[in-house]
Amino acid sequence: MVAPKILHHEFNAVLEPPTEDDRWWIAYSPELPGANGQGESEEEALEDLKHAIELVLQTRLEEGLRGVPDTAKSARVTLG
């Protein structure tokens, strides 16, 4: 089976502003636990979150395909 590519996805992002004691914006996606970002601006935090999401999805895809037989087929499922 040929490994599928990660498709276009959209995720919600929660942005927490810096506290009085800190200068970092924190970003995370409630749909994807473990994907977090930070930055000195909202834009930097979102860009960091984007990279974290890509890494989490790629890792999960690779782990999910480990041990799949070569005779298995690949298909897409569309929601919405």
Tab-separated table of N, CA and C in Angstrom:
chain	number	residue	atom	x	y	z
A	1	MET	N	0.848	-1.178	0.000
A	1	MET	CA	0.000	0.000	0.000
A	1	MET	C	0.897	1.245	0.000
A	2	VAL	N	0.543	2.194	-0.834
A	2	VAL	CA	1.276	3.452	-0.884
A	2	VAL	C	0.794	4.336	0.263
A	3	ALA	N	1.729	4.924	0.971
A	3	ALA	CA	1.368	5.774	2.113
A	3	ALA	C	0.611	7.009	1.633
A	4	PRO	N	-0.574	7.263	2.194
A	4	PRO	CA	-1.333	8.454	1.806
A	4	PRO	C	-0.682	9.720	2.338
A	5	LYS	N	-0.989	10.821	1.683
A	5	LYS	CA	-0.495	12.126	2.125
A	5	LYS	C	-1.473	12.721	3.121
A	6	ILE	N	-0.955	13.592	3.959
A	6	ILE	CA	-1.839	14.342	4.847
A	6	ILE	C	-2.581	15.348	3.980
A	7	LEU	N	-3.882	15.400	4.135
A	7	LEU	CA	-4.718	16.271	3.328
A	7	LEU	C	-4.890	17.636	3.984
A	8	HIS	N	-5.568	18.501	3.283
A	8	HIS	CA	-5.883	19.829	3.803
A	8	HIS	C	-6.843	19.688	4.981
A	9	HIS	N	-6.488	20.288	6.079
A	9	HIS	CA	-7.325	20.261	7.278
A	9	HIS	C	-7.406	21.673	7.842
A	10	GLU	N	-8.456	21.945	8.546
A	10	GLU	CA	-8.583	23.190	9.298
A	10	GLU	C	-8.877	22.833	10.745
A	11	PHE	N	-8.236	23.537	11.648
A	11	PHE	CA	-8.400	23.287	13.070
A	11	PHE	C	-8.702	24.595	13.779
A	12	ASN	N	-9.426	24.494	14.859
A	12	ASN	CA	-9.635	25.660	15.716
A	12	ASN	C	-8.361	25.911	16.510
A	13	ALA	N	-8.088	27.167	16.787
A	13	ALA	CA	-6.927	27.527	17.608
A	13	ALA	C	-7.399	28.419	18.745
A	14	VAL	N	-6.923	28.119	19.932
A	14	VAL	CA	-7.165	28.955	21.103
A	14	VAL	C	-5.868	29.708	21.361
A	15	LEU	N	-5.975	31.025	21.516
A	15	LEU	CA	-4.804	31.868	21.773
A	15	LEU	C	-4.933	32.497	23.149
A	16	GLU	N	-3.947	32.238	23.988
A	16	GLU	CA	-3.928	32.843	25.314
A	16	GLU	C	-2.863	33.936	25.324
A	17	PRO	N	-3.247	35.164	25.694
A	17	PRO	CA	-2.280	36.268	25.672
A	17	PRO	C	-1.249	36.139	26.797
A	18	PRO	N	-0.152	36.863	26.647
A	18	PRO	CA	0.876	36.832	27.692
A	18	PRO	C	0.312	37.320	29.027
A	19	THR	N	0.881	36.794	30.091
A	19	THR	CA	0.515	37.267	31.420
A	19	THR	C	1.432	38.434	31.785
A	20	GLU	N	1.197	39.024	32.910
A	20	GLU	CA	2.045	40.131	33.360
A	20	GLU	C	3.487	39.670	33.567
A	21	ASP	N	3.672	38.400	33.913
A	21	ASP	CA	4.999	37.870	34.200
A	21	ASP	C	5.664	37.205	32.994
A	22	ASP	N	4.973	37.158	31.869
A	22	ASP	CA	5.476	36.399	30.731
A	22	ASP	C	5.210	37.184	29.451
A	23	ARG	N	5.997	36.955	28.417
A	23	ARG	CA	5.801	37.666	27.149
A	23	ARG	C	5.280	36.765	26.027
A	24	TRP	N	4.983	35.504	26.336
A	24	TRP	CA	4.636	34.531	25.313
A	24	TRP	C	3.131	34.369	25.119
A	25	TRP	N	2.723	34.373	23.850
A	25	TRP	CA	1.381	33.953	23.470
A	25	TRP	C	1.413	32.428	23.408
A	26	ILE	N	0.364	31.790	23.875
A	26	ILE	CA	0.236	30.334	23.840
A	26	ILE	C	-0.917	29.991	22.899
A	27	ALA	N	-0.696	29.018	22.013
A	27	ALA	CA	-1.731	28.586	21.068
A	27	ALA	C	-1.865	27.070	21.138
A	28	TYR	N	-3.098	26.606	21.073
A	28	TYR	CA	-3.336	25.166	21.025
A	28	TYR	C	-4.640	24.902	20.302
A	29	SER	N	-4.782	23.666	19.838
A	29	SER	CA	-5.988	23.261	19.131
A	29	SER	C	-6.753	22.274	19.996
A	30	PRO	N	-8.001	22.590	20.337
A	30	PRO	CA	-8.771	21.668	21.178
A	30	PRO	C	-9.054	20.323	20.500
A	31	GLU	N	-9.028	20.294	19.171
A	31	GLU	CA	-9.298	19.036	18.462
A	31	GLU	C	-8.093	18.094	18.443
A	32	LEU	N	-6.919	18.619	18.715
A	32	LEU	CA	-5.708	17.820	18.561
A	32	LEU	C	-4.818	17.960	19.797
A	33	PRO	N	-5.156	17.240	20.862
A	33	PRO	CA	-4.344	17.326	22.074
A	33	PRO	C	-2.876	17.025	21.778
A	34	GLY	N	-2.009	17.776	22.393
A	34	GLY	CA	-0.581	17.590	22.197
A	34	GLY	C	0.036	18.546	21.205
A	35	ALA	N	-0.790	19.229	20.417
A	35	ALA	CA	-0.291	20.210	19.454
A	35	ALA	C	-0.398	21.594	20.090
A	36	ASN	N	0.751	22.163	20.419
A	36	ASN	CA	0.798	23.462	21.087
A	36	ASN	C	1.832	24.345	20.405
A	37	GLY	N	1.622	25.642	20.493
A	37	GLY	CA	2.587	26.586	19.948
A	37	GLY	C	2.748	27.764	20.874
A	38	GLN	N	3.822	28.492	20.671
A	38	GLN	CA	4.032	29.710	21.440
A	38	GLN	C	4.813	30.697	20.584
A	39	GLY	N	4.712	31.963	20.937
A	39	GLY	CA	5.445	32.991	20.219
A	39	GLY	C	5.294	34.330	20.922
A	40	GLU	N	6.122	35.273	20.518
A	40	GLU	CA	6.063	36.604	21.114
A	40	GLU	C	4.938	37.444	20.516
A	41	SER	N	4.280	36.915	19.482
A	41	SER	CA	3.107	37.577	18.899
A	41	SER	C	2.071	36.503	18.588
A	42	GLU	N	0.845	36.933	18.318
A	42	GLU	CA	-0.203	35.979	17.936
A	42	GLU	C	0.207	35.209	16.686
A	43	GLU	N	0.774	35.927	15.718
A	43	GLU	CA	1.171	35.310	14.452
A	43	GLU	C	2.246	34.246	14.665
A	44	GLU	N	3.241	34.556	15.505
A	44	GLU	CA	4.295	33.575	15.786
A	44	GLU	C	3.720	32.346	16.488
A	45	ALA	N	2.816	32.554	17.422
A	45	ALA	CA	2.210	31.430	18.144
A	45	ALA	C	1.400	30.551	17.189
A	46	LEU	N	0.663	31.166	16.266
A	46	LEU	CA	-0.126	30.394	15.301
A	46	LEU	C	0.774	29.633	14.329
A	47	GLU	N	1.862	30.242	13.898
A	47	GLU	CA	2.793	29.563	13.000
A	47	GLU	C	3.446	28.375	13.710
A	48	ASP	N	3.808	28.562	14.969
A	48	ASP	CA	4.390	27.475	15.752
A	48	ASP	C	3.371	26.353	15.949
A	49	LEU	N	2.114	26.712	16.191
A	49	LEU	CA	1.046	25.719	16.318
A	49	LEU	C	0.873	24.952	15.013
A	50	LYS	N	0.930	25.642	13.896
A	50	LYS	CA	0.792	24.991	12.588
A	50	LYS	C	1.849	23.902	12.425
A	51	HIS	N	3.090	24.210	12.758
A	51	HIS	CA	4.162	23.214	12.642
A	51	HIS	C	3.928	22.049	13.598
A	52	ALA	N	3.451	22.337	14.794
A	52	ALA	CA	3.177	21.279	15.764
A	52	ALA	C	2.061	20.362	15.263
A	53	ILE	N	1.014	20.932	14.685
A	53	ILE	CA	-0.089	20.130	14.144
A	53	ILE	C	0.415	19.225	13.027
A	54	GLU	N	1.222	19.784	12.119
A	54	GLU	CA	1.768	18.987	11.019
A	54	GLU	C	2.593	17.813	11.552
A	55	LEU	N	3.410	18.075	12.555
A	55	LEU	CA	4.247	17.022	13.135
A	55	LEU	C	3.406	15.937	13.802
A	56	VAL	N	2.393	16.334	14.565
A	56	VAL	CA	1.526	15.364	15.236
A	56	VAL	C	0.788	14.505	14.200
A	57	LEU	N	0.238	15.141	13.163
A	57	LEU	CA	-0.497	14.376	12.147
A	57	LEU	C	0.414	13.432	11.376
A	58	GLN	N	1.602	13.877	11.016
A	58	GLN	CA	2.537	13.027	10.282
A	58	GLN	C	2.950	11.828	11.132
A	59	THR	N	3.211	12.082	12.396
A	59	THR	CA	3.605	10.998	13.302
A	59	THR	C	2.472	9.991	13.459
A	60	ARG	N	1.248	10.476	13.636
A	60	ARG	CA	0.097	9.566	13.792
A	60	ARG	C	-0.150	8.765	12.520
A	61	LEU	N	0.042	9.390	11.364
A	61	LEU	CA	-0.128	8.684	10.097
A	61	LEU	C	0.889	7.562	9.980
A	62	GLU	N	2.154	7.868	10.265
A	62	GLU	CA	3.202	6.850	10.184
A	62	GLU	C	2.950	5.717	11.171
A	63	GLU	N	2.567	6.056	12.388
A	63	GLU	CA	2.288	5.024	13.395
A	63	GLU	C	1.081	4.179	13.006
A	64	GLY	N	0.071	4.830	12.439
A	64	GLY	CA	-1.139	4.106	12.048
A	64	GLY	C	-0.924	3.151	10.890
A	65	LEU	N	0.090	3.421	10.054
A	65	LEU	CA	0.359	2.568	8.895
A	65	LEU	C	1.389	1.479	9.184
A	66	ARG	N	2.001	1.538	10.342
A	66	ARG	CA	3.006	0.541	10.703
A	66	ARG	C	2.348	-0.836	10.765
A	67	GLY	N	2.880	-1.767	10.013
A	67	GLY	CA	2.376	-3.134	10.037
A	67	GLY	C	1.210	-3.403	9.098
A	68	VAL	N	0.788	-2.384	8.324
A	68	VAL	CA	-0.309	-2.604	7.373
A	68	VAL	C	0.228	-3.454	6.219
A	69	PRO	N	-0.483	-4.516	5.834
A	69	PRO	CA	0.019	-5.372	4.744
A	69	PRO	C	0.031	-4.645	3.403
A	70	ASP	N	0.953	-5.064	2.528
A	70	ASP	CA	1.076	-4.457	1.196
A	70	ASP	C	-0.187	-4.646	0.361
A	71	THR	N	-0.992	-5.635	0.683
A	71	THR	CA	-2.206	-5.911	-0.090
A	71	THR	C	-3.385	-5.023	0.319
A	72	ALA	N	-3.216	-4.242	1.384
A	72	ALA	CA	-4.307	-3.374	1.851
A	72	ALA	C	-4.539	-2.237	0.856
A	73	LYS	N	-5.776	-1.789	0.792
A	73	LYS	CA	-6.140	-0.673	-0.073
A	73	LYS	C	-6.253	0.606	0.751
A	74	SER	N	-6.166	1.728	0.065
A	74	SER	CA	-6.313	3.032	0.687
A	74	SER	C	-7.543	3.724	0.113
A	75	ALA	N	-8.316	4.399	0.938
A	75	ALA	CA	-9.498	5.140	0.482
A	75	ALA	C	-9.603	6.406	1.307
A	76	ARG	N	-10.436	7.339	0.858
A	76	ARG	CA	-10.659	8.588	1.591
A	76	ARG	C	-12.088	8.620	2.106
A	77	VAL	N	-12.254	9.203	3.257
A	77	VAL	CA	-13.565	9.403	3.857
A	77	VAL	C	-13.746	10.903	4.033
A	78	THR	N	-14.865	11.428	3.531
A	78	THR	CA	-15.132	12.864	3.605
A	78	THR	C	-16.257	13.125	4.591
A	79	LEU	N	-16.043	14.073	5.465
A	79	LEU	CA	-17.075	14.480	6.410
A	79	LEU	C	-17.703	15.775	5.942
A	80	GLY	N	-18.959	15.969	6.290
A	80	GLY	CA	-19.626	17.237	5.995
A	80	GLY	C	-20.231	17.258	4.706
